[in-house]
Amino acid sequence: MTNVNNKEVSLCILTVTAGIANAYLWRGVIGAGSFEGAVFYSLPVVALFSFAILFALSSAFIRNRLTRSITAVLALASGYLLIPYSPAVPYAAGLTALGGWYAAESIANEEAASNSFSVRKIFRGGMPIFFTGVALVLSVMYLDGLVGKPFDTLIPRQLFDAIIPVVSGALEGQLPGFRSEATVDEYLRQRTAEQFGGIGRFLEFLPRVRNQLIRQERESLGRQLGLELTGQERLGDLLYQLVNVQINRLLAPYAQYVPFIAAAGFFVAVKTLTLPVYWFTLILVWGVVRLLVAANVLVEKTETVQVKRIEL
């Protein structure tokens, strides 16, 4: 077995630390229920890239197999230490640890078999598995945030707000004059005015009469929706609330399965997003390796390989 040098020990510690830091930062993002802060230059994204680079380097350059395997397993699976225990956690942790070990061994085997350092060849088998492990950890964190909570957490408000402009045409067809930023009273005032021939004719009524008409319309709408309305609610907020009420009503019989379905969807979404991250990571790994070679942290050697062949 190959002896472990100080550089390999340092790389091992850095990789495991990066894995824990990455899990901690993304735990905060997922726990907050908002991904607005996870932009390209944000700390969680930087942590993810740093973790991916260190995992790639440790898998390729730690020669001691036991040290390499322990590094990969701890770095990926340590994120589960931040998740409260549930029946799903041990299975997911075991699967992630197995994926980390396999990814590291795949990278090490490719590196050993390569005649030259080719980033694409060496990391093409292991890094996609690494990102699958990361997606699984984040999905279990997401699942933990859903268990025991109402179903409205399944639709992030940011996603709902992004959909509204797309379906605004259909909404205006059903609710003429619909604007998500308008209040209930503003919408009802416009609708009531149209019933009396327009806003000009409506303004001819005494203020007391106008207010009474709007109050009657608001009370009628509240009875239809089963809600207490003050008139100051924004239509976008009201629609979001109604959608969540319908989700609760439809999914109530399947309540025990809903968090797992949502977590599976989250996993697929994260895994899809890691595809461009994977290619960008390869570029970063190539650059980091060149820098480490220039700094003499990595040593570039030329070896002569003897090949034995059998010929006729």
PDB file of C-alpha atoms in Angstrom:
ATOM      1  CA  MET A   1       0.000   0.000   0.000  1.00  0.00           C
ATOM      2  CA  THR A   2       1.284   3.469  -0.895  1.00  0.00           C
ATOM      3  CA  ASN A   3       2.395   5.629   2.037  1.00  0.00           C
ATOM      4  CA  VAL A   4       0.500   8.851   2.689  1.00  0.00           C
ATOM      5  CA  ASN A   5       2.501  12.080   2.473  1.00  0.00           C
ATOM      6  CA  ASN A   6       1.724  15.445   4.045  1.00  0.00           C
ATOM      7  CA  LYS A   7       0.276  16.878   0.840  1.00  0.00           C
ATOM      8  CA  GLU A   8      -2.239  14.038   0.619  1.00  0.00           C
ATOM      9  CA  VAL A   9      -3.224  14.472   4.274  1.00  0.00           C
ATOM     10  CA  SER A  10      -3.750  18.203   3.701  1.00  0.00           C
ATOM     11  CA  LEU A  11      -5.809  17.534   0.586  1.00  0.00           C
ATOM     12  CA  CYS A  12      -7.886  14.997   2.508  1.00  0.00           C
ATOM     13  CA  ILE A  13      -8.626  17.482   5.301  1.00  0.00           C
ATOM     14  CA  LEU A  14      -9.440  20.272   2.857  1.00  0.00           C
ATOM     15  CA  THR A  15     -11.823  18.072   0.865  1.00  0.00           C
ATOM     16  CA  VAL A  16     -13.754  16.849   3.917  1.00  0.00           C
ATOM     17  CA  THR A  17     -13.917  20.397   5.318  1.00  0.00           C
ATOM     18  CA  ALA A  18     -15.204  21.689   1.974  1.00  0.00           C
ATOM     19  CA  GLY A  19     -17.858  18.973   1.933  1.00  0.00           C
ATOM     20  CA  ILE A  20     -19.116  19.923   5.388  1.00  0.00           C
ATOM     21  CA  ALA A  21     -19.039  23.648   4.575  1.00  0.00           C
ATOM     22  CA  ASN A  22     -20.908  23.071   1.314  1.00  0.00           C
ATOM     23  CA  ALA A  23     -23.616  21.072   3.091  1.00  0.00           C
ATOM     24  CA  TYR A  24     -23.904  23.677   5.855  1.00  0.00           C
ATOM     25  CA  LEU A  25     -24.314  26.600   3.456  1.00  0.00           C
ATOM     26  CA  TRP A  26     -26.859  24.832   1.245  1.00  0.00           C
ATOM     27  CA  ARG A  27     -28.731  23.683   4.337  1.00  0.00           C
ATOM     28  CA  GLY A  28     -29.229  27.357   5.157  1.00  0.00           C
ATOM     29  CA  VAL A  29     -30.434  28.146   1.639  1.00  0.00           C
ATOM     30  CA  ILE A  30     -32.897  25.238   1.558  1.00  0.00           C
ATOM     31  CA  GLY A  31     -34.069  25.895   5.123  1.00  0.00           C
ATOM     32  CA  ALA A  32     -34.847  29.494   4.241  1.00  0.00           C
ATOM     33  CA  GLY A  33     -37.079  28.267   1.413  1.00  0.00           C
ATOM     34  CA  SER A  34     -35.643  30.785  -1.029  1.00  0.00           C
ATOM     35  CA  PHE A  35     -32.973  30.330  -3.695  1.00  0.00           C
ATOM     36  CA  GLU A  36     -32.701  34.028  -4.519  1.00  0.00           C
ATOM     37  CA  GLY A  37     -29.363  34.204  -2.711  1.00  0.00           C
ATOM     38  CA  ALA A  38     -27.906  31.246  -4.610  1.00  0.00           C
ATOM     39  CA  VAL A  39     -26.607  33.280  -7.529  1.00  0.00           C
ATOM     40  CA  PHE A  40     -23.450  32.404  -9.424  1.00  0.00           C
ATOM     41  CA  TYR A  41     -21.103  34.466  -7.251  1.00  0.00           C
ATOM     42  CA  SER A  42     -22.807  33.656  -3.907  1.00  0.00           C
ATOM     43  CA  LEU A  43     -21.068  31.803  -1.092  1.00  0.00           C
ATOM     44  CA  PRO A  44     -23.081  28.553  -1.462  1.00  0.00           C
ATOM     45  CA  VAL A  45     -22.283  28.319  -5.191  1.00  0.00           C
ATOM     46  CA  VAL A  46     -18.611  29.114  -4.571  1.00  0.00           C
ATOM     47  CA  ALA A  47     -18.583  26.423  -1.882  1.00  0.00           C
ATOM     48  CA  LEU A  48     -20.064  23.904  -4.310  1.00  0.00           C
ATOM     49  CA  PHE A  49     -17.425  24.608  -6.957  1.00  0.00           C
ATOM     50  CA  SER A  50     -14.648  24.507  -4.350  1.00  0.00           C
ATOM     51  CA  PHE A  51     -15.917  21.176  -3.029  1.00  0.00           C
ATOM     52  CA  ALA A  52     -16.156  19.727  -6.545  1.00  0.00           C
ATOM     53  CA  ILE A  53     -12.609  20.830  -7.401  1.00  0.00           C
ATOM     54  CA  LEU A  54     -11.142  19.440  -4.165  1.00  0.00           C
ATOM     55  CA  PHE A  55     -13.043  16.167  -4.572  1.00  0.00           C
ATOM     56  CA  ALA A  56     -11.679  15.821  -8.100  1.00  0.00           C
ATOM     57  CA  LEU A  57      -8.110  16.568  -6.995  1.00  0.00           C
ATOM     58  CA  SER A  58      -8.206  14.226  -3.997  1.00  0.00           C
ATOM     59  CA  SER A  59      -9.645  11.403  -6.101  1.00  0.00           C
ATOM     60  CA  ALA A  60      -7.006  11.844  -8.793  1.00  0.00           C
ATOM     61  CA  PHE A  61      -3.893  12.527  -6.703  1.00  0.00           C
ATOM     62  CA  ILE A  62      -4.270  10.714  -3.363  1.00  0.00           C
ATOM     63  CA  ARG A  63      -2.488   7.449  -4.184  1.00  0.00           C
ATOM     64  CA  ASN A  64      -3.306   5.618  -0.964  1.00  0.00           C
ATOM     65  CA  ARG A  65      -6.544   3.804  -1.701  1.00  0.00           C
ATOM     66  CA  LEU A  66      -7.843   3.688   1.880  1.00  0.00           C
ATOM     67  CA  THR A  67      -7.190   7.402   2.429  1.00  0.00           C
ATOM     68  CA  ARG A  68      -8.786   8.257  -0.908  1.00  0.00           C
ATOM     69  CA  SER A  69     -11.901   6.194  -0.121  1.00  0.00           C
ATOM     70  CA  ILE A  70     -12.296   7.630   3.385  1.00  0.00           C
ATOM     71  CA  THR A  71     -11.919  11.144   1.991  1.00  0.00           C
ATOM     72  CA  ALA A  72     -14.590  10.609  -0.666  1.00  0.00           C
ATOM     73  CA  VAL A  73     -17.068   8.939   1.703  1.00  0.00           C
ATOM     74  CA  LEU A  74     -16.701  11.481   4.511  1.00  0.00           C
ATOM     75  CA  ALA A  75     -16.726  14.489   2.198  1.00  0.00           C
ATOM     76  CA  LEU A  76     -19.992  13.538   0.507  1.00  0.00           C
ATOM     77  CA  ALA A  77     -21.870  11.801   3.328  1.00  0.00           C
ATOM     78  CA  SER A  78     -20.945  14.205   6.146  1.00  0.00           C
ATOM     79  CA  GLY A  79     -23.782  16.493   5.066  1.00  0.00           C
ATOM     80  CA  TYR A  80     -26.253  14.057   6.625  1.00  0.00           C
ATOM     81  CA  LEU A  81     -24.909  14.984  10.059  1.00  0.00           C
ATOM     82  CA  LEU A  82     -26.756  18.288   9.616  1.00  0.00           C
ATOM     83  CA  ILE A  83     -30.103  16.567   8.967  1.00  0.00           C
ATOM     84  CA  PRO A  84     -32.296  15.367  11.863  1.00  0.00           C
ATOM     85  CA  TYR A  85     -32.700  11.607  11.926  1.00  0.00           C
ATOM     86  CA  SER A  86     -35.503  10.060   9.895  1.00  0.00           C
ATOM     87  CA  PRO A  87     -35.908   6.575   8.372  1.00  0.00           C
ATOM     88  CA  ALA A  88     -34.771   7.905   4.987  1.00  0.00           C
ATOM     89  CA  VAL A  89     -31.499   9.397   6.232  1.00  0.00           C
ATOM     90  CA  PRO A  90     -29.460   6.177   6.824  1.00  0.00           C
ATOM     91  CA  TYR A  91     -30.411   4.735   3.430  1.00  0.00           C
ATOM     92  CA  ALA A  92     -29.635   7.977   1.632  1.00  0.00           C
ATOM     93  CA  ALA A  93     -26.350   8.371   3.542  1.00  0.00           C
ATOM     94  CA  GLY A  94     -25.306   4.838   2.640  1.00  0.00           C
ATOM     95  CA  LEU A  95     -26.177   5.356  -0.999  1.00  0.00           C
ATOM     96  CA  THR A  96     -24.308   8.674  -1.075  1.00  0.00           C
ATOM     97  CA  ALA A  97     -21.243   7.142   0.594  1.00  0.00           C
ATOM     98  CA  LEU A  98     -21.243   4.314  -1.931  1.00  0.00           C
ATOM     99  CA  GLY A  99     -21.524   6.830  -4.762  1.00  0.00           C
ATOM    100  CA  GLY A 100     -18.658   8.874  -3.353  1.00  0.00           C
ATOM    101  CA  TRP A 101     -16.426   5.818  -3.090  1.00  0.00           C
ATOM    102  CA  TYR A 102     -17.276   4.687  -6.631  1.00  0.00           C
ATOM    103  CA  ALA A 103     -16.728   8.180  -8.066  1.00  0.00           C
ATOM    104  CA  ALA A 104     -13.312   8.466  -6.415  1.00  0.00           C
ATOM    105  CA  GLU A 105     -12.215   5.012  -7.592  1.00  0.00           C
ATOM    106  CA  SER A 106     -13.427   5.718 -11.117  1.00  0.00           C
ATOM    107  CA  ILE A 107     -11.381   8.928 -11.254  1.00  0.00           C
ATOM    108  CA  ALA A 108      -8.301   7.229  -9.740  1.00  0.00           C
ATOM    109  CA  ASN A 109      -8.454   4.324 -12.195  1.00  0.00           C
ATOM    110  CA  GLU A 110      -8.796   6.655 -15.183  1.00  0.00           C
ATOM    111  CA  GLU A 111      -5.892   8.773 -13.962  1.00  0.00           C
ATOM    112  CA  ALA A 112      -3.683   5.696 -13.514  1.00  0.00           C
ATOM    113  CA  ALA A 113      -4.542   4.385 -16.978  1.00  0.00           C
ATOM    114  CA  SER A 114      -4.030   7.710 -18.781  1.00  0.00           C
ATOM    115  CA  ASN A 115      -0.833   8.405 -20.684  1.00  0.00           C
ATOM    116  CA  SER A 116      -1.303  12.138 -20.133  1.00  0.00           C
ATOM    117  CA  PHE A 117      -3.415  14.365 -17.907  1.00  0.00           C
ATOM    118  CA  SER A 118      -6.713  14.739 -19.776  1.00  0.00           C
ATOM    119  CA  VAL A 119      -9.386  16.410 -17.658  1.00  0.00           C
ATOM    120  CA  ARG A 120     -12.272  15.165 -19.774  1.00  0.00           C
ATOM    121  CA  LYS A 121     -11.048  11.558 -19.871  1.00  0.00           C
ATOM    122  CA  ILE A 122     -10.090  11.284 -16.212  1.00  0.00           C
ATOM    123  CA  PHE A 123     -13.171  12.904 -14.664  1.00  0.00           C
ATOM    124  CA  ARG A 124     -15.922  11.957 -17.143  1.00  0.00           C
ATOM    125  CA  GLY A 125     -16.945   8.859 -15.175  1.00  0.00           C
ATOM    126  CA  GLY A 126     -16.578  10.010 -11.581  1.00  0.00           C
ATOM    127  CA  MET A 127     -17.716  13.630 -11.419  1.00  0.00           C
ATOM    128  CA  PRO A 128     -21.281  13.034 -12.694  1.00  0.00           C
ATOM    129  CA  ILE A 129     -21.674  10.482  -9.885  1.00  0.00           C
ATOM    130  CA  PHE A 130     -20.249  13.015  -7.449  1.00  0.00           C
ATOM    131  CA  PHE A 131     -22.876  15.588  -8.483  1.00  0.00           C
ATOM    132  CA  THR A 132     -25.572  12.920  -8.182  1.00  0.00           C
ATOM    133  CA  GLY A 133     -24.454  12.414  -4.582  1.00  0.00           C
ATOM    134  CA  VAL A 134     -24.601  16.156  -3.940  1.00  0.00           C
ATOM    135  CA  ALA A 135     -28.114  16.305  -5.432  1.00  0.00           C
ATOM    136  CA  LEU A 136     -29.195  13.440  -3.176  1.00  0.00           C
ATOM    137  CA  VAL A 137     -27.903  15.188  -0.041  1.00  0.00           C
ATOM    138  CA  LEU A 138     -29.697  18.425  -0.968  1.00  0.00           C
ATOM    139  CA  SER A 139     -32.902  16.509  -1.752  1.00  0.00           C
ATOM    140  CA  VAL A 140     -32.929  14.846   1.672  1.00  0.00           C
ATOM    141  CA  MET A 141     -32.434  18.292   3.235  1.00  0.00           C
ATOM    142  CA  TYR A 142     -35.394  19.501   1.197  1.00  0.00           C
ATOM    143  CA  LEU A 143     -37.431  16.478   2.290  1.00  0.00           C
ATOM    144  CA  ASP A 144     -36.665  17.214   5.934  1.00  0.00           C
ATOM    145  CA  GLY A 145     -38.048  20.712   5.456  1.00  0.00           C
ATOM    146  CA  LEU A 146     -41.313  19.362   4.041  1.00  0.00           C
ATOM    147  CA  VAL A 147     -42.170  16.658   6.562  1.00  0.00           C
ATOM    148  CA  GLY A 148     -44.901  17.818   8.917  1.00  0.00           C
ATOM    149  CA  LYS A 149     -45.503  21.082   7.090  1.00  0.00           C
ATOM    150  CA  PRO A 150     -48.534  22.148   5.010  1.00  0.00           C
ATOM    151  CA  PHE A 151     -48.499  21.454   1.297  1.00  0.00           C
ATOM    152  CA  ASP A 152     -48.196  25.124   0.369  1.00  0.00           C
ATOM    153  CA  THR A 153     -44.448  24.795   0.822  1.00  0.00           C
ATOM    154  CA  LEU A 154     -44.453  22.646  -2.311  1.00  0.00           C
ATOM    155  CA  ILE A 155     -44.888  25.760  -4.475  1.00  0.00           C
ATOM    156  CA  PRO A 156     -42.226  28.367  -3.688  1.00  0.00           C
ATOM    157  CA  ARG A 157     -43.588  31.885  -3.894  1.00  0.00           C
ATOM    158  CA  GLN A 158     -40.800  32.855  -6.294  1.00  0.00           C
ATOM    159  CA  LEU A 159     -41.896  30.101  -8.690  1.00  0.00           C
ATOM    160  CA  PHE A 160     -45.539  31.156  -8.411  1.00  0.00           C
ATOM    161  CA  ASP A 161     -44.675  34.786  -9.141  1.00  0.00           C
ATOM    162  CA  ALA A 162     -42.658  33.688 -12.175  1.00  0.00           C
ATOM    163  CA  ILE A 163     -45.626  31.729 -13.560  1.00  0.00           C
ATOM    164  CA  ILE A 164     -48.179  34.538 -13.145  1.00  0.00           C
ATOM    165  CA  PRO A 165     -46.964  36.635 -16.135  1.00  0.00           C
ATOM    166  CA  VAL A 166     -47.094  33.534 -18.339  1.00  0.00           C
ATOM    167  CA  VAL A 167     -50.724  32.768 -17.498  1.00  0.00           C
ATOM    168  CA  SER A 168     -51.861  36.390 -17.154  1.00  0.00           C
ATOM    169  CA  GLY A 169     -53.674  36.235 -20.504  1.00  0.00           C
ATOM    170  CA  ALA A 170     -55.779  33.269 -19.401  1.00  0.00           C
ATOM    171  CA  LEU A 171     -56.448  34.929 -16.032  1.00  0.00           C
ATOM    172  CA  GLU A 172     -57.673  38.122 -17.679  1.00  0.00           C
ATOM    173  CA  GLY A 173     -59.993  36.031 -19.819  1.00  0.00           C
ATOM    174  CA  GLN A 174     -61.610  34.652 -16.665  1.00  0.00           C
ATOM    175  CA  LEU A 175     -61.154  37.779 -14.538  1.00  0.00           C
ATOM    176  CA  PRO A 176     -61.236  40.876 -16.793  1.00  0.00           C
ATOM    177  CA  GLY A 177     -58.898  43.551 -15.495  1.00  0.00           C
ATOM    178  CA  PHE A 178     -56.874  41.151 -13.347  1.00  0.00           C
ATOM    179  CA  ARG A 179     -53.544  42.575 -12.150  1.00  0.00           C
ATOM    180  CA  SER A 180     -51.573  40.643  -9.551  1.00  0.00           C
ATOM    181  CA  GLU A 181     -50.370  43.849  -7.850  1.00  0.00           C
ATOM    182  CA  ALA A 182     -53.891  45.341  -7.564  1.00  0.00           C
ATOM    183  CA  THR A 183     -55.804  45.075  -4.282  1.00  0.00           C
ATOM    184  CA  VAL A 184     -59.166  43.339  -3.978  1.00  0.00           C
ATOM    185  CA  ASP A 185     -60.998  46.657  -3.526  1.00  0.00           C
ATOM    186  CA  GLU A 186     -59.270  48.169  -6.576  1.00  0.00           C
ATOM    187  CA  TYR A 187     -60.313  45.203  -8.698  1.00  0.00           C
ATOM    188  CA  LEU A 188     -63.882  45.250  -7.354  1.00  0.00           C
ATOM    189  CA  ARG A 189     -64.141  49.010  -7.921  1.00  0.00           C
ATOM    190  CA  GLN A 190     -63.222  48.539 -11.571  1.00  0.00           C
ATOM    191  CA  ARG A 191     -65.597  45.602 -12.012  1.00  0.00           C
ATOM    192  CA  THR A 192     -68.459  47.409 -10.275  1.00  0.00           C
ATOM    193  CA  ALA A 193     -67.866  50.543 -12.367  1.00  0.00           C
ATOM    194  CA  GLU A 194     -68.143  48.471 -15.551  1.00  0.00           C
ATOM    195  CA  GLN A 195     -71.501  47.131 -14.381  1.00  0.00           C
ATOM    196  CA  PHE A 196     -72.804  50.712 -14.161  1.00  0.00           C
ATOM    197  CA  GLY A 197     -71.531  51.813 -17.559  1.00  0.00           C
ATOM    198  CA  GLY A 198     -67.978  52.833 -16.795  1.00  0.00           C
ATOM    199  CA  ILE A 199     -65.871  54.648 -14.242  1.00  0.00           C
ATOM    200  CA  GLY A 200     -67.337  58.066 -15.188  1.00  0.00           C
ATOM    201  CA  ARG A 201     -70.889  56.978 -14.428  1.00  0.00           C
ATOM    202  CA  PHE A 202     -69.753  55.187 -11.250  1.00  0.00           C
ATOM    203  CA  LEU A 203     -68.050  58.325  -9.896  1.00  0.00           C
ATOM    204  CA  GLU A 204     -71.365  60.181 -10.136  1.00  0.00           C
ATOM    205  CA  PHE A 205     -72.590  58.105  -7.192  1.00  0.00           C
ATOM    206  CA  LEU A 206     -72.110  59.439  -3.678  1.00  0.00           C
ATOM    207  CA  PRO A 207     -68.933  58.107  -1.984  1.00  0.00           C
ATOM    208  CA  ARG A 208     -71.107  56.348   0.611  1.00  0.00           C
ATOM    209  CA  VAL A 209     -72.988  54.516  -2.137  1.00  0.00           C
ATOM    210  CA  ARG A 210     -69.788  53.563  -3.968  1.00  0.00           C
ATOM    211  CA  ASN A 211     -68.237  52.186  -0.787  1.00  0.00           C
ATOM    212  CA  GLN A 212     -71.388  50.225   0.019  1.00  0.00           C
ATOM    213  CA  LEU A 213     -71.466  48.656  -3.445  1.00  0.00           C
ATOM    214  CA  ILE A 214     -67.790  47.643  -3.175  1.00  0.00           C
ATOM    215  CA  ARG A 215     -68.335  46.254   0.339  1.00  0.00           C
ATOM    216  CA  GLN A 216     -71.244  44.154  -0.902  1.00  0.00           C
ATOM    217  CA  GLU A 217     -69.141  42.815  -3.764  1.00  0.00           C
ATOM    218  CA  ARG A 218     -66.276  42.057  -1.343  1.00  0.00           C
ATOM    219  CA  GLU A 219     -68.544  40.204   1.068  1.00  0.00           C
ATOM    220  CA  SER A 220     -70.033  38.207  -1.804  1.00  0.00           C
ATOM    221  CA  LEU A 221     -66.559  37.285  -3.077  1.00  0.00           C
ATOM    222  CA  GLY A 222     -65.455  36.327   0.427  1.00  0.00           C
ATOM    223  CA  ARG A 223     -68.432  33.971   0.803  1.00  0.00           C
ATOM    224  CA  GLN A 224     -67.653  32.328  -2.531  1.00  0.00           C
ATOM    225  CA  LEU A 225     -64.029  31.793  -1.580  1.00  0.00           C
ATOM    226  CA  GLY A 226     -64.643  30.960   2.053  1.00  0.00           C
ATOM    227  CA  LEU A 227     -62.300  33.730   3.188  1.00  0.00           C
ATOM    228  CA  GLU A 228     -62.477  36.864   5.317  1.00  0.00           C
ATOM    229  CA  LEU A 229     -61.485  39.727   3.024  1.00  0.00           C
ATOM    230  CA  THR A 230     -60.504  43.225   4.133  1.00  0.00           C
ATOM    231  CA  GLY A 231     -60.139  44.571   0.606  1.00  0.00           C
ATOM    232  CA  GLN A 232     -56.459  45.392   1.054  1.00  0.00           C
ATOM    233  CA  GLU A 233     -55.249  41.946  -0.039  1.00  0.00           C
ATOM    234  CA  ARG A 234     -53.358  41.927  -3.310  1.00  0.00           C
ATOM    235  CA  LEU A 235     -54.842  39.723  -6.005  1.00  0.00           C
ATOM    236  CA  GLY A 236     -51.535  37.895  -6.458  1.00  0.00           C
ATOM    237  CA  ASP A 237     -51.401  37.029  -2.740  1.00  0.00           C
ATOM    238  CA  LEU A 238     -55.041  35.973  -2.754  1.00  0.00           C
ATOM    239  CA  LEU A 239     -54.568  33.739  -5.786  1.00  0.00           C
ATOM    240  CA  TYR A 240     -51.470  32.168  -4.203  1.00  0.00           C
ATOM    241  CA  GLN A 241     -53.480  31.429  -1.056  1.00  0.00           C
ATOM    242  CA  LEU A 242     -56.348  29.906  -3.063  1.00  0.00           C
ATOM    243  CA  VAL A 243     -53.998  27.675  -5.045  1.00  0.00           C
ATOM    244  CA  ASN A 244     -52.481  26.370  -1.820  1.00  0.00           C
ATOM    245  CA  VAL A 245     -55.921  25.712  -0.365  1.00  0.00           C
ATOM    246  CA  GLN A 246     -56.779  23.622  -3.426  1.00  0.00           C
ATOM    247  CA  ILE A 247     -53.490  21.732  -3.158  1.00  0.00           C
ATOM    248  CA  ASN A 248     -54.231  20.916   0.484  1.00  0.00           C
ATOM    249  CA  ARG A 249     -57.686  19.715  -0.472  1.00  0.00           C
ATOM    250  CA  LEU A 250     -56.571  17.552  -3.402  1.00  0.00           C
ATOM    251  CA  LEU A 251     -53.488  16.029  -1.817  1.00  0.00           C
ATOM    252  CA  ALA A 252     -54.854  15.442   1.678  1.00  0.00           C
ATOM    253  CA  PRO A 253     -55.554  11.695   1.011  1.00  0.00           C
ATOM    254  CA  TYR A 254     -51.938  11.251  -0.110  1.00  0.00           C
ATOM    255  CA  ALA A 255     -50.329  13.382   2.578  1.00  0.00           C
ATOM    256  CA  GLN A 256     -47.743  10.780   3.602  1.00  0.00           C
ATOM    257  CA  TYR A 257     -46.392  10.499   0.042  1.00  0.00           C
ATOM    258  CA  VAL A 258     -46.386  14.158  -0.970  1.00  0.00           C
ATOM    259  CA  PRO A 259     -43.027  15.126   0.649  1.00  0.00           C
ATOM    260  CA  PHE A 260     -41.284  12.199  -1.063  1.00  0.00           C
ATOM    261  CA  ILE A 261     -42.780  13.078  -4.451  1.00  0.00           C
ATOM    262  CA  ALA A 262     -41.710  16.686  -3.988  1.00  0.00           C
ATOM    263  CA  ALA A 263     -38.199  15.642  -2.916  1.00  0.00           C
ATOM    264  CA  ALA A 264     -37.916  13.380  -5.974  1.00  0.00           C
ATOM    265  CA  GLY A 265     -38.876  16.285  -8.210  1.00  0.00           C
ATOM    266  CA  PHE A 266     -36.362  18.484  -6.415  1.00  0.00           C
ATOM    267  CA  PHE A 267     -33.654  15.852  -6.964  1.00  0.00           C
ATOM    268  CA  VAL A 268     -34.349  15.729 -10.718  1.00  0.00           C
ATOM    269  CA  ALA A 269     -34.268  19.531 -10.915  1.00  0.00           C
ATOM    270  CA  VAL A 270     -30.958  19.799  -9.025  1.00  0.00           C
ATOM    271  CA  LYS A 271     -29.407  16.973 -11.020  1.00  0.00           C
ATOM    272  CA  THR A 272     -30.381  18.739 -14.245  1.00  0.00           C
ATOM    273  CA  LEU A 273     -28.856  22.002 -13.040  1.00  0.00           C
ATOM    274  CA  THR A 274     -25.560  20.269 -12.224  1.00  0.00           C
ATOM    275  CA  LEU A 275     -24.935  19.475 -15.912  1.00  0.00           C
ATOM    276  CA  PRO A 276     -23.542  22.943 -16.757  1.00  0.00           C
ATOM    277  CA  VAL A 277     -21.869  22.987 -13.340  1.00  0.00           C
ATOM    278  CA  TYR A 278     -20.063  19.758 -14.277  1.00  0.00           C
ATOM    279  CA  TRP A 279     -18.596  21.211 -17.476  1.00  0.00           C
ATOM    280  CA  PHE A 280     -17.567  24.433 -15.764  1.00  0.00           C
ATOM    281  CA  THR A 281     -15.946  22.385 -12.981  1.00  0.00           C
ATOM    282  CA  LEU A 282     -13.798  20.558 -15.550  1.00  0.00           C
ATOM    283  CA  ILE A 283     -12.517  23.904 -16.818  1.00  0.00           C
ATOM    284  CA  LEU A 284     -11.768  25.043 -13.269  1.00  0.00           C
ATOM    285  CA  VAL A 285     -10.009  21.762 -12.423  1.00  0.00           C
ATOM    286  CA  TRP A 286      -7.775  22.122 -15.487  1.00  0.00           C
ATOM    287  CA  GLY A 287      -6.881  25.671 -14.452  1.00  0.00           C
ATOM    288  CA  VAL A 288      -6.220  24.711 -10.824  1.00  0.00           C
ATOM    289  CA  VAL A 289      -3.997  21.795 -11.862  1.00  0.00           C
ATOM    290  CA  ARG A 290      -1.967  24.090 -14.122  1.00  0.00           C
ATOM    291  CA  LEU A 291      -1.529  26.549 -11.238  1.00  0.00           C
ATOM    292  CA  LEU A 292      -0.498  23.803  -8.811  1.00  0.00           C
ATOM    293  CA  VAL A 293       2.034  22.477 -11.296  1.00  0.00           C
ATOM    294  CA  ALA A 294       3.448  25.985 -11.760  1.00  0.00           C
ATOM    295  CA  ALA A 295       3.678  26.353  -7.958  1.00  0.00           C
ATOM    296  CA  ASN A 296       5.416  22.940  -7.672  1.00  0.00           C
ATOM    297  CA  VAL A 297       2.640  21.598  -5.456  1.00  0.00           C
ATOM    298  CA  LEU A 298       2.004  19.010  -8.163  1.00  0.00           C
ATOM    299  CA  VAL A 299       5.004  17.561  -9.962  1.00  0.00           C
ATOM    300  CA  GLU A 300       4.793  16.832 -13.678  1.00  0.00           C
ATOM    301  CA  LYS A 301       6.904  13.797 -14.582  1.00  0.00           C
ATOM    302  CA  THR A 302       7.690  12.039 -17.841  1.00  0.00           C
ATOM    303  CA  GLU A 303       7.660   8.251 -17.578  1.00  0.00           C
ATOM    304  CA  THR A 304       8.745   5.625 -20.062  1.00  0.00           C
ATOM    305  CA  VAL A 305       6.403   2.660 -20.192  1.00  0.00           C
ATOM    306  CA  GLN A 306       7.545  -0.708 -21.493  1.00  0.00           C
ATOM    307  CA  VAL A 307       4.870  -2.636 -23.359  1.00  0.00           C
ATOM    308  CA  LYS A 308       5.027  -6.396 -23.914  1.00  0.00           C
ATOM    309  CA  ARG A 309       3.352  -7.577 -27.106  1.00  0.00           C
ATOM    310  CA  ILE A 310       2.874 -10.915 -28.813  1.00  0.00           C
ATOM    311  CA  GLU A 311       3.292 -10.897 -32.581  1.00  0.00           C
ATOM    312  CA  LEU A 312       3.151 -13.493 -35.308  1.00  0.00           C
TER     313      LEU A 312
END
